CSV table of C-alpha atoms in Angstrom, one decimal:
chain,number,residue,atom,x,y,z
A,267,MET,CA,-29.1,63.2,-7.7
A,268,ILE,CA,-27.7,59.6,-7.5
A,269,ASP,CA,-30.3,57.1,-8.6
A,270,LYS,CA,-29.1,53.7,-9.7
A,271,THR,CA,-32.5,52.1,-10.2
A,272,VAL,CA,-33.1,50.6,-13.6
A,273,ALA,CA,-36.5,49.9,-15.0
A,274,SER,CA,-35.9,46.3,-16.2
A,275,CYS,CA,-33.5,43.4,-16.2
A,276,GLU,CA,-33.2,43.8,-20.0
A,277,ALA,CA,-32.0,47.4,-19.7
A,278,ALA,CA,-29.6,46.5,-16.9
A,279,VAL,CA,-27.6,44.0,-18.9
A,280,ALA,CA,-28.0,45.6,-22.4
A,281,ASP,CA,-24.3,46.6,-22.6
A,282,VAL,CA,-22.7,43.3,-21.7
A,283,PRO,CA,-20.4,42.6,-24.6
A,284,ASP,CA,-19.3,39.3,-26.2
A,285,GLY,CA,-16.4,37.8,-24.3
A,286,ALA,CA,-17.2,39.4,-21.0
A,287,THR,CA,-16.4,37.8,-17.6
A,288,VAL,CA,-19.7,37.7,-15.7
A,289,MET,CA,-20.1,36.6,-12.0
A,290,ILE,CA,-23.4,35.1,-11.2
A,291,GLY,CA,-24.4,35.0,-7.5
A,292,GLY,CA,-26.1,32.3,-5.7
A,293,PHE,CA,-25.4,28.7,-4.5
A,294,GLY,CA,-27.3,25.9,-6.0
A,295,THR,CA,-30.8,27.3,-6.5
A,296,ALA,CA,-30.6,29.7,-3.6
A,297,GLY,CA,-30.0,33.4,-4.3
A,298,LEU,CA,-29.7,32.9,-8.1
A,299,PRO,CA,-30.5,36.1,-10.1
A,300,ASN,CA,-32.5,34.1,-12.6
A,301,GLU,CA,-34.3,37.2,-14.0
A,302,LEU,CA,-31.0,38.8,-14.9
A,303,THR,CA,-29.7,35.6,-16.3
A,304,GLU,CA,-32.7,35.2,-18.5
A,305,ALA,CA,-32.3,38.8,-19.7
A,306,LEU,CA,-28.7,38.0,-20.5
A,307,ILE,CA,-29.9,35.1,-22.7
A,308,GLY,CA,-32.3,37.4,-24.5
A,309,GLN,CA,-29.6,40.1,-24.9
A,310,GLY,CA,-27.4,37.7,-27.0
A,311,ALA,CA,-23.9,38.2,-25.6
A,312,LYS,CA,-21.8,35.1,-26.4
A,313,GLU,CA,-18.3,33.7,-25.6
A,314,LEU,CA,-18.9,34.6,-22.0
A,315,VAL,CA,-16.7,33.5,-19.1
A,316,ILE,CA,-19.0,32.7,-16.2
A,317,VAL,CA,-18.0,32.6,-12.5
A,318,ASN,CA,-20.5,30.8,-10.2
A,319,ASN,CA,-20.3,28.2,-7.5
A,320,ASN,CA,-22.2,25.7,-9.7
A,321,ALA,CA,-22.7,25.1,-13.4
A,322,GLY,CA,-26.4,25.4,-13.6
A,323,ASN,CA,-29.4,23.5,-12.4
A,324,GLY,CA,-32.2,22.1,-14.5
A,325,ASP,CA,-33.3,24.1,-17.5
A,326,ALA,CA,-33.4,27.7,-16.2
A,327,GLY,CA,-31.0,30.5,-15.4
A,328,LEU,CA,-27.4,29.6,-15.8
A,329,ALA,CA,-28.2,26.2,-17.2
A,330,ALA,CA,-30.3,27.8,-19.9
A,331,LEU,CA,-27.4,30.2,-20.7
A,332,ILE,CA,-25.1,27.2,-21.2
A,333,ALA,CA,-27.7,25.4,-23.2
A,334,ALA,CA,-28.0,28.4,-25.5
A,335,GLY,CA,-24.3,28.1,-26.3
A,336,ARG,CA,-23.4,31.5,-24.9
A,337,VAL,CA,-20.7,30.3,-22.4
A,338,ARG,CA,-17.1,29.7,-23.5
A,339,LYS,CA,-15.7,29.0,-20.1
A,340,ILE,CA,-17.0,28.5,-16.6
A,341,ILE,CA,-15.1,28.9,-13.3
A,342,CYS,CA,-16.8,27.0,-10.5
A,343,SER,CA,-16.3,24.7,-7.6
A,344,PHE,CA,-19.2,22.2,-8.1
A,345,PRO,CA,-19.9,21.7,-11.8
A,346,ARG,CA,-21.8,18.4,-11.6
A,347,GLN,CA,-25.0,17.5,-9.8
A,348,ALA,CA,-28.1,15.4,-10.7
A,349,ASP,CA,-29.6,18.0,-12.9
A,350,SER,CA,-26.5,19.6,-14.5
A,351,HIS,CA,-27.2,17.9,-17.9
A,352,HIS,CA,-26.7,21.0,-20.0
A,353,PHE,CA,-23.2,21.5,-18.6
A,354,ASP,CA,-22.4,17.8,-18.8
A,355,ARG,CA,-23.4,17.7,-22.5
A,356,ALA,CA,-21.5,20.9,-23.4
A,357,TYR,CA,-18.3,19.8,-21.5
A,358,ARG,CA,-18.3,16.2,-23.0
A,359,THR,CA,-18.6,17.6,-26.5
A,360,GLY,CA,-15.8,20.2,-26.0
A,361,LYS,CA,-18.1,23.2,-26.2
A,362,ILE,CA,-17.3,24.6,-22.8
A,363,GLU,CA,-14.0,25.0,-20.9
A,364,LEU,CA,-14.0,24.3,-17.1
A,365,GLU,CA,-11.7,25.8,-14.5
A,366,LEU,CA,-12.4,23.8,-11.3
A,367,VAL,CA,-11.7,25.7,-8.1
A,368,PRO,CA,-12.1,24.5,-4.6
A,369,GLN,CA,-15.0,26.3,-3.0
A,370,GLY,CA,-13.0,28.1,-0.3
A,371,ASN,CA,-10.4,29.1,-2.9
A,372,LEU,CA,-13.2,30.4,-5.2
A,373,ALA,CA,-14.6,32.7,-2.5
A,374,GLU,CA,-11.2,33.9,-1.5
A,375,ARG,CA,-10.0,34.6,-5.1
A,376,ILE,CA,-13.2,36.7,-5.7
A,377,ARG,CA,-12.7,38.5,-2.3
A,378,ALA,CA,-9.1,39.1,-3.1
A,379,ALA,CA,-10.1,40.9,-6.4
A,380,GLY,CA,-12.5,43.1,-4.5
A,381,ALA,CA,-9.9,43.9,-1.8
A,382,GLY,CA,-7.2,44.7,-4.2
A,383,ILE,CA,-5.0,41.8,-3.1
A,384,GLY,CA,-2.6,40.5,-5.7
A,385,GLY,CA,-3.0,36.8,-4.7
A,386,PHE,CA,-2.6,34.5,-1.7
A,387,PHE,CA,-1.0,31.2,-0.6
A,388,THR,CA,-3.3,28.4,0.5
A,389,PRO,CA,-2.7,24.7,1.3
A,390,THR,CA,-5.9,23.7,-0.5
A,391,GLY,CA,-5.1,22.0,-3.7
A,392,TYR,CA,-1.4,21.3,-3.0
A,393,GLY,CA,-0.3,18.0,-4.4
A,394,THR,CA,-3.2,17.7,-6.7
A,395,GLU,CA,-3.8,18.4,-10.4
A,396,LEU,CA,-5.4,21.7,-9.3
A,397,ALA,CA,-1.9,23.0,-8.4
A,398,THR,CA,-0.3,22.1,-11.8
A,399,GLY,CA,1.6,25.1,-13.2
A,400,LYS,CA,1.1,27.2,-10.1
A,401,GLU,CA,3.8,28.6,-7.8
A,402,THR,CA,4.2,26.6,-4.5
A,403,ARG,CA,6.0,27.6,-1.4
A,404,GLU,CA,6.6,26.2,2.1
A,405,ILE,CA,5.3,28.6,4.7
A,406,ASP,CA,5.4,27.8,8.4
A,407,GLY,CA,6.3,24.2,7.6
A,408,ARG,CA,3.4,23.6,5.3
A,409,MET,CA,3.3,23.6,1.5
A,410,LYS,CA,1.0,26.0,-0.1
A,411,VAL,CA,-0.2,27.0,-3.6
A,412,PHE,CA,-0.4,30.6,-4.9
A,413,GLU,CA,-3.8,31.6,-6.1
A,414,THR,CA,-4.6,34.7,-8.1
A,415,PRO,CA,-7.7,37.0,-7.8
A,416,ILE,CA,-10.7,36.6,-10.1
A,417,HIS,CA,-11.9,39.9,-11.5
A,418,ALA,CA,-15.1,40.3,-13.5
A,419,ASP,CA,-16.5,42.8,-16.0
A,420,TYR,CA,-20.0,42.3,-14.5
A,421,ALA,CA,-21.6,40.7,-11.5
A,422,ILE,CA,-25.3,39.9,-11.5
A,423,ILE,CA,-26.6,39.2,-8.0
A,424,LYS,CA,-29.9,38.9,-6.1
A,425,ALA,CA,-30.6,41.0,-3.0
A,426,GLU,CA,-33.7,41.5,-0.8
A,427,ARG,CA,-33.9,45.2,-0.3
A,428,GLY,CA,-32.0,48.2,-1.6
A,429,ASP,CA,-32.1,52.0,-2.0
A,430,ARG,CA,-31.5,54.2,-5.0
A,431,TRP,CA,-27.8,54.6,-4.0
A,432,GLY,CA,-27.3,50.8,-4.3
A,433,ASN,CA,-27.0,49.9,-0.7
A,434,LEU,CA,-28.2,46.2,-0.3
A,435,THR,CA,-29.4,43.8,2.3
A,436,TYR,CA,-30.0,40.1,1.6
A,437,ARG,CA,-32.5,37.4,2.6
A,438,MET,CA,-30.8,34.9,4.9
A,439,THR,CA,-28.8,32.3,2.9
A,440,ALA,CA,-29.6,33.9,-0.4
A,441,ARG,CA,-26.7,36.2,0.3
A,442,LYS,CA,-24.1,33.5,-0.7
A,443,PHE,CA,-21.4,35.0,-3.0
A,444,GLY,CA,-23.3,38.2,-3.7
A,445,PRO,CA,-21.2,40.6,-1.4
A,446,VAL,CA,-17.8,39.5,-2.6
A,447,MET,CA,-18.9,39.3,-6.3
A,448,ALA,CA,-20.2,42.9,-6.0
A,449,MET,CA,-16.8,44.0,-4.9
A,450,ALA,CA,-14.9,42.1,-7.6
A,451,ALA,CA,-16.7,43.4,-10.7
A,452,ARG,CA,-16.4,46.7,-12.6
A,453,THR,CA,-20.2,46.8,-13.0
A,454,THR,CA,-22.6,45.2,-10.5
A,455,VAL,CA,-26.2,44.7,-11.2
A,456,ALA,CA,-28.5,43.6,-8.3
A,457,THR,CA,-32.2,42.7,-8.3
A,458,VAL,CA,-34.2,43.6,-5.2
A,459,HIS,CA,-37.7,42.8,-4.1
A,460,GLU,CA,-38.1,46.2,-2.5
A,461,VAL,CA,-36.6,49.6,-3.1
A,462,VAL,CA,-36.8,51.7,0.1
A,463,PRO,CA,-36.2,55.4,0.7
A,464,LEU,CA,-32.8,56.6,1.6
A,465,GLY,CA,-32.2,56.2,5.3
A,466,GLU,CA,-34.7,53.4,5.8
A,467,LEU,CA,-32.0,50.7,5.7
A,468,ASP,CA,-30.2,50.5,9.0
A,469,PRO,CA,-26.6,51.3,8.3
A,470,GLU,CA,-25.5,48.5,10.6
A,471,SER,CA,-27.5,46.0,8.5
A,472,ILE,CA,-26.3,47.0,5.1
A,473,VAL,CA,-24.2,44.1,3.7
A,474,THR,CA,-23.2,45.6,0.4
A,475,PRO,CA,-22.5,49.3,0.4
A,476,GLY,CA,-23.7,51.2,-2.7
A,477,ILE,CA,-20.2,52.1,-3.8
A,478,PHE,CA,-19.9,48.5,-5.1
A,479,VAL,CA,-23.3,48.6,-7.0
A,480,GLN,CA,-24.0,50.4,-10.2
A,481,ARG,CA,-27.5,49.2,-11.1
A,482,VAL,CA,-30.5,48.2,-9.0
A,483,VAL,CA,-33.5,46.5,-10.6
A,484,PRO,CA,-36.8,46.1,-8.7
A,485,ILE,CA,-38.5,42.8,-9.3
A,486,GLU,CA,-41.6,41.2,-7.9
A,487,ARG,CA,-41.2,38.1,-5.7
A,488,ALA,CA,-42.5,35.1,-7.7
A,489,ALA,CA,-45.3,33.5,-5.8
A,490,THR,CA,-46.7,30.0,-6.2
A,491,LEU,CA,-50.4,29.1,-6.4
A,492,GLY,CA,-50.1,28.0,-2.8
A,493,GLY,CA,-49.1,31.5,-1.7
A,494,GLY,CA,-45.5,30.6,-0.9
A,495,PHE,CA,-42.3,31.7,-2.7
A,496,ARG,CA,-41.1,30.0,-5.8
A,497,GLN,CA,-37.4,30.7,-4.9
A,498,ALA,CA,-35.8,29.2,-1.8
A,499,GLY,CA,-33.8,32.4,-1.5
């Protein structure tokens, strides 16, 4: 019987090795798998290469992972915002490497990895420092830059509902990079707020099929004292 549910976030990331490439879903603070990221901090893996749209917010989640000195390199499109002080400090002191990728290119490079595509040409970045050292070519009268796929050892993402086979649905904009990251990683770990019986998820509503998911971790939705949700996503 296939059952991909895992009892805890700690167990789900226990085998992440030093030096692994880890994709972390979400966008800003929406859809971030903070529980899995905190478990990764406790697990102790270091020299990690992180792929995320941002470089951490405030003092929790990815920002805390950077603050703990566990990240060797980050690949992202938006590394700086008002509360990215942990990344700023690490970058200015040479403790973290940054690969800056335009947001559309980032999404497509991840998708290309999941789709088995060897790379693609895009006009985004041509004529800038982001194209330095990359192949360029004129296609249909327009200059374009060759971009390569981004593969990962692990993807940690946040979904809304799932079943024991790993089929997932998401909550509105909390979907973000989750679906493409799940396809691009060798091992995908997803938290869900509800594990439902097989067949309860409408097949037409499943966003990430279970073939792309290896571990599903049920977590409670964090509530505030006012009865709302702590996370936007």
